[in-house]
Every structure is written in C-alpha cells, then in structure tokens.
CSV table of C-alpha atoms in Angstrom, one decimal:
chain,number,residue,atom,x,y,z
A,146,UNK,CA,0.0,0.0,0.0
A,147,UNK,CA,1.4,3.2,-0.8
A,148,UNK,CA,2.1,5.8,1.9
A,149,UNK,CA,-0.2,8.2,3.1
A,150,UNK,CA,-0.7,11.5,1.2
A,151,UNK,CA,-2.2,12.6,3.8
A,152,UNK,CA,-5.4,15.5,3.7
A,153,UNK,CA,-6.9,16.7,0.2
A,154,UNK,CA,-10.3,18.7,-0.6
A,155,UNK,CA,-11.7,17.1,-3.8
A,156,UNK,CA,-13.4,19.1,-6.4
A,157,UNK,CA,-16.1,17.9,-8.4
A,158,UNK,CA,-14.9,16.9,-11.8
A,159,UNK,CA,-11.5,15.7,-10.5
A,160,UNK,CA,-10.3,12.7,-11.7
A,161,UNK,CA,-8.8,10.4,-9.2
A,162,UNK,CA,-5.3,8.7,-10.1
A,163,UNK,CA,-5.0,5.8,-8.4
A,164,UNK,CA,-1.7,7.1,-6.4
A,165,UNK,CA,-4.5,9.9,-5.2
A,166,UNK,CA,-6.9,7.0,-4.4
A,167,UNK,CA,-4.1,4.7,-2.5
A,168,UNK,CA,-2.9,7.8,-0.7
A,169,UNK,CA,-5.6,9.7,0.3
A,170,UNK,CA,-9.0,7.2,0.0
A,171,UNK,CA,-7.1,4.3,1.4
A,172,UNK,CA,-5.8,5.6,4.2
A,173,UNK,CA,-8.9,5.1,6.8
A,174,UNK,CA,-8.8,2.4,9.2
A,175,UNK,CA,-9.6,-1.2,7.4
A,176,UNK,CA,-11.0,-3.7,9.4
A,177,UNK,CA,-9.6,-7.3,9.3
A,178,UNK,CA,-11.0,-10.6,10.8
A,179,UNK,CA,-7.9,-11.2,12.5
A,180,UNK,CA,-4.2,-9.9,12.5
A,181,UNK,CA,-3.3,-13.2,10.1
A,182,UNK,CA,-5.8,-11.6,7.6
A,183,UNK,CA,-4.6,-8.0,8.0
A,184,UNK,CA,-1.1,-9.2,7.5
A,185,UNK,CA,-1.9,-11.2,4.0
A,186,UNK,CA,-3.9,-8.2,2.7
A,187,UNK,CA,-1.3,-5.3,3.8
A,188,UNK,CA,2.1,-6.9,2.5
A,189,UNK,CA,3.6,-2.9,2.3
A,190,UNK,CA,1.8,-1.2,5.5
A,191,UNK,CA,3.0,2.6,6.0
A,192,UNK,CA,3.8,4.1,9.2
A,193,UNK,CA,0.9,5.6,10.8
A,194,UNK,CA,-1.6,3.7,9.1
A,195,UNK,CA,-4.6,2.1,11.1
A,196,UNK,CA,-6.4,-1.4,11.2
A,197,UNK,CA,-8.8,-2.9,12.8
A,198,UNK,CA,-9.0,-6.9,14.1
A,199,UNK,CA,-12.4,-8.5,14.7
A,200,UNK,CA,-11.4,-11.2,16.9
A,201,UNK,CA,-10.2,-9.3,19.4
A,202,UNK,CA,-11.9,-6.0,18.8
A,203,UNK,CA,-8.5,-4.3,18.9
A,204,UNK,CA,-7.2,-1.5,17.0
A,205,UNK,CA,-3.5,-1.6,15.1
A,206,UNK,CA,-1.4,1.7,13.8
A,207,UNK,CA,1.6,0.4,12.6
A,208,UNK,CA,5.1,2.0,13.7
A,209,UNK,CA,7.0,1.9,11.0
A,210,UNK,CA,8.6,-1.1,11.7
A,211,UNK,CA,5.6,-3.1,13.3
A,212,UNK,CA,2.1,-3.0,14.0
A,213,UNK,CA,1.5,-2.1,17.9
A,214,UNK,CA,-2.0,-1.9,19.6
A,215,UNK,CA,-3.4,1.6,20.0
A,216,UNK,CA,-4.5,1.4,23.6
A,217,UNK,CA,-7.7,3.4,22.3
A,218,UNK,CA,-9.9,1.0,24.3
A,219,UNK,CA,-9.4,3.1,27.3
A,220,UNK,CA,-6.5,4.0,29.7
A,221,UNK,CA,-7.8,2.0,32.6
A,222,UNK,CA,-5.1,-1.3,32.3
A,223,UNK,CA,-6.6,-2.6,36.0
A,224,UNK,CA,-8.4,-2.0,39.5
A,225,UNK,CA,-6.4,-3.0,42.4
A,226,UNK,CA,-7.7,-3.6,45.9
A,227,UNK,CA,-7.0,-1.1,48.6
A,228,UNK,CA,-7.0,-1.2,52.2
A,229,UNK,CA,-10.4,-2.4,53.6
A,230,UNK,CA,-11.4,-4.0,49.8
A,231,UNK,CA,-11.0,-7.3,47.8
A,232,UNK,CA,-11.2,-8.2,44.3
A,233,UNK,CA,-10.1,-6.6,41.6
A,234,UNK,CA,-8.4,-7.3,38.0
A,235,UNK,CA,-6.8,-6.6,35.3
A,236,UNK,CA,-9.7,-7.5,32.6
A,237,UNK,CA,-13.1,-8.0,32.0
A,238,UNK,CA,-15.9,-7.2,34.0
A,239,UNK,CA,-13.8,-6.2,37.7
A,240,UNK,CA,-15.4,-6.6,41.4
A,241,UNK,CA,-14.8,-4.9,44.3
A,242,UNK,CA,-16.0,-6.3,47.9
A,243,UNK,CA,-15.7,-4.4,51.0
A,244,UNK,CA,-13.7,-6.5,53.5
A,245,UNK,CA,-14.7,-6.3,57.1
A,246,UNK,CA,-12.3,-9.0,58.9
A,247,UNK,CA,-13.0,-10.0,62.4
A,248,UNK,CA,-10.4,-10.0,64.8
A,249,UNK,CA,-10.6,-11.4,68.7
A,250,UNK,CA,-8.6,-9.7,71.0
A,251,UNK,CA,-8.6,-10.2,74.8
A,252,UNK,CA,-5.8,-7.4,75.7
A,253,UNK,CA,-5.4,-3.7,74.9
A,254,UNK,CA,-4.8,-3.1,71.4
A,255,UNK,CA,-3.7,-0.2,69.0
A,256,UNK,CA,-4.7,-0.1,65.7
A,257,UNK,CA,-2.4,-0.2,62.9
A,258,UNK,CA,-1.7,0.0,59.3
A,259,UNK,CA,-3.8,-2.6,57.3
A,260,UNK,CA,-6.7,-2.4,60.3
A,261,UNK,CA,-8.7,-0.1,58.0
A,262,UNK,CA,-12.7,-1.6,58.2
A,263,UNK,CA,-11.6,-4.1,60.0
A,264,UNK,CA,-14.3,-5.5,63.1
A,265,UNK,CA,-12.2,-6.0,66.3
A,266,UNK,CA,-13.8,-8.1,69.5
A,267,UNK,CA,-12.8,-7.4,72.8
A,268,UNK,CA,-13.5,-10.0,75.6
A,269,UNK,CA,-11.5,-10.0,79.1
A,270,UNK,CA,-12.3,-10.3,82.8
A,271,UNK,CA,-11.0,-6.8,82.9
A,272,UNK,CA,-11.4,-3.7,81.4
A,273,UNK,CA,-9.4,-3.1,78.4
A,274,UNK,CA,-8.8,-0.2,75.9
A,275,UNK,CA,-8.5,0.3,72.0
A,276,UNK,CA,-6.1,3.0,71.3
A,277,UNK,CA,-5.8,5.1,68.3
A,278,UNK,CA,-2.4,6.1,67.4
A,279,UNK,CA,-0.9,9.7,66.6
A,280,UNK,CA,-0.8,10.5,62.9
A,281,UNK,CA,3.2,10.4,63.7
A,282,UNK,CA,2.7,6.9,64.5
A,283,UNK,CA,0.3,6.0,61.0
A,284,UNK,CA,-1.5,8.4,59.4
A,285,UNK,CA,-5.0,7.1,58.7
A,286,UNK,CA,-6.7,8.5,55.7
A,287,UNK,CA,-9.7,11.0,56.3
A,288,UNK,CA,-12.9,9.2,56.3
A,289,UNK,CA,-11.0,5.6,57.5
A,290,UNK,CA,-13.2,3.4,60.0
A,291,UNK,CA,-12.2,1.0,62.9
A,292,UNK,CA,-15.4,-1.0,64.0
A,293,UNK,CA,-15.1,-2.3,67.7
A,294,UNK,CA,-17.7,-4.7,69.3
A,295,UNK,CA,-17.9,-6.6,73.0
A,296,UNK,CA,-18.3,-10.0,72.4
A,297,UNK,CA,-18.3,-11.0,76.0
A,298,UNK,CA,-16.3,-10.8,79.2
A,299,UNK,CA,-16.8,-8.5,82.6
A,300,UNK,CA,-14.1,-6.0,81.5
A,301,UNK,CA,-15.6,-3.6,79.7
A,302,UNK,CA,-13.7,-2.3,76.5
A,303,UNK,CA,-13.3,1.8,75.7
A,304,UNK,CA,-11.9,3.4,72.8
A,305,UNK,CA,-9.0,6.3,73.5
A,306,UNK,CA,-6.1,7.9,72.0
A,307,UNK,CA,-2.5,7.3,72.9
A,308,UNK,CA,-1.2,10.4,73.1
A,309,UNK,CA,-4.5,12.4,74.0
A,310,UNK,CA,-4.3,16.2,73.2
A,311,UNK,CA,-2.0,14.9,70.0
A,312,UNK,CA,-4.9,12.7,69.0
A,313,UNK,CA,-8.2,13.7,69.7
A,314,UNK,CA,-11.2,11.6,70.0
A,315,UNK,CA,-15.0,12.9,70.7
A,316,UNK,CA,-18.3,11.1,71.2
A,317,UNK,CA,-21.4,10.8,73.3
A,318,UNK,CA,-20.2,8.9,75.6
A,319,UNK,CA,-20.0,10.1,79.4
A,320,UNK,CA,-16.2,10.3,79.2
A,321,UNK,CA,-16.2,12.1,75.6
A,322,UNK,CA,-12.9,11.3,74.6
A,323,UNK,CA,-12.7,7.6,76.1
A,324,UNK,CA,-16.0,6.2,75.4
A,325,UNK,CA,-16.7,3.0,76.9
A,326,UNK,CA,-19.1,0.4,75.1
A,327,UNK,CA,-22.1,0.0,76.7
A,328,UNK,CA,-23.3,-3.4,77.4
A,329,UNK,CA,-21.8,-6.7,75.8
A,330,UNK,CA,-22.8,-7.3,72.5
A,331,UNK,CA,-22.8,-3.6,71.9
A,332,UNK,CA,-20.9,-2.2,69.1
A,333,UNK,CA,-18.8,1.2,68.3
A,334,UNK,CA,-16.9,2.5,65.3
A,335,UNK,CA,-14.4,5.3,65.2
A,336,UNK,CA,-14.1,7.4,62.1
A,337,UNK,CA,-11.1,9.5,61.3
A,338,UNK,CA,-12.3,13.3,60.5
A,339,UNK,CA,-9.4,15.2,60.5
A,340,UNK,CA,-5.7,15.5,60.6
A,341,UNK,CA,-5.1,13.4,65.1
A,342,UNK,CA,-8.8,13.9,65.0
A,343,UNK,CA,-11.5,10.9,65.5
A,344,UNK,CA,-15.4,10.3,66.2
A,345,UNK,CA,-16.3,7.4,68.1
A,346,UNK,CA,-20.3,6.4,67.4
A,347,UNK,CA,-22.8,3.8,68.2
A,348,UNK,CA,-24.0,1.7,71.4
A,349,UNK,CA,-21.5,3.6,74.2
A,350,UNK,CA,-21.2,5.2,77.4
C-alpha cells in the first residue's frame, strides 16, 4: 500500500489517479478478521496507518517497523484492591467487595496500618482499651473506619487515643474522649475526621 498522502479537498470533476486513491482514499482504518488476515492483505503497511482486528476487537497503527495496539480502548489497564477492599483485576468485568475481617482480641490493642474496616472483638475479665495512634505513629486517611464490638467478658472495652491532646477523639459517651461500650454485645466504630482527629459512634457510654 502506498504511503499516506495525507489530507486533500476534492473538487467535483477531478479525476482520481490511483496514487491519489491509495494515498488519500485508502488511508482510513480497514477492518480485518484477524491480524493473520490484516497481514496477508497489507504486504507494504505505511507508518501511521490504522487497522482494525475483529477477533479481538483491537485496534492496530503500525510504527514503521511493526504493528502495535493503540490502547484506544481506554486507559484503565486494571483495579487494584486497597486497604479495607477485595477483588479486583486486570480484565473484563472487575469486582470490588468491601472487606470487614474479624479480629478477637482479649488485651489492649492499637490499631495499625492494614486495620482499616476491620471488626475488632474485645473480651477480658478486665477492662481493656482500644487505642488510636498519633498520625506520627500511622496516618490514617480521612474518612477511615475502625469497627469495635464486646463480644463478652466483665471487662468492659473503651476506645481512646494514645497520646491524648495529640490525637483527639470525641463522642457521646460520658467520658467524651474515652468512650466505653455500653453493654456486651454492643458495638462502636471510630471514624477518622481530620488530621489526630477521630469520632467514636454507636451503642457507648
């Protein structure tokens, strides 16, 4: 095929040559079965020119040396699971789940890096306390969320800050920034709101 001519206003009355109709009519983006048929039909392809393979519904420019995919089907090449999600891919039709893992604990506990949605249990014959770390120690993103529940035991669990007056935590409980959950089998999550700044909600005291 010869090479592209590239743009040309015809008049009417012009008579087309058939260099003017190999470089400037042929030069649109011809559409193949597969890349075995585009190769047998374009023996002489010319840099920049376009195809397009049926099979894989993928479209072809070719280099100048070789024909490369476009990457005109979008600029999205995968989702990848964050903190707090599963799933994910690098084709097709792509999932997302959010993960909520449940974790026991029977002893004071600070959360961490990869705790992000995660459900923590507390049960102890004395009280214990859930701690939320400075942002010098992890900083959380904005709108993260711990979820705390007591399962069982006569201690009864609170949620507080390590450092308090560096990390600050308000709720409704009596003691606003060490609520205590309520009764067992209540429940409580914190939410970060701000740069050292959390909200503790739900069944405390």
């Amino acid at each position: 095929m010869a090479a592209g001519l590239g743009f040309k206003t015809f008049n009417t009355g012009d008579v087309l040559t058939a260099s003017e109709v190999n470089g400037y009519l042929m030069q649109g983006i011809l559409v193949f079965a597969d890349t075995a048929a585009r190769n047998a039909a374009i023996t002489s392809p010319q840099e920049g020119q376009f195809a397009y393979t049926k099979d894989n519904n993928s479209l072809w420019y070719y280099t100048g040396s070789a024909w490369a995919a476009s990457g005109a089907t979008g600029d999205i090449e995968g989702v990848t699971a964050g903190a707090g999600l599963s799933g994910g891919g690098t084709s097709g039709t792509v999932t997302l789940n959010i993960n909520t893992p449940y974790v026991t604990k029977t002893d004071d506990y600070t959360i961490a890096s990869g705790d992000e949605g995660k459900l923590f249990s507390m049960n102890n014959a004395t009280a214990k306390t859930f701690s939320i770390p400075t942002d010098a120690t992890f900083d959380f993103a904005i709108g993260t969320t711990v979820n705390f529940v007591w399962v069982t035991g006569a201690g009864q669990p609170s949620v507080a800050a390590v450092t308090s007056g560096t990390t600050t935590v308000i709720s409704t409980g009596a003691t606003s920034t060490a609520p205590k959950l309520r009764v067992a089998n209540s429940a409580a999550t914190a939410i970060k709101i701000a740069a050292n700044n959390w909200l503790v909600v739900g069944d405390i005291a």
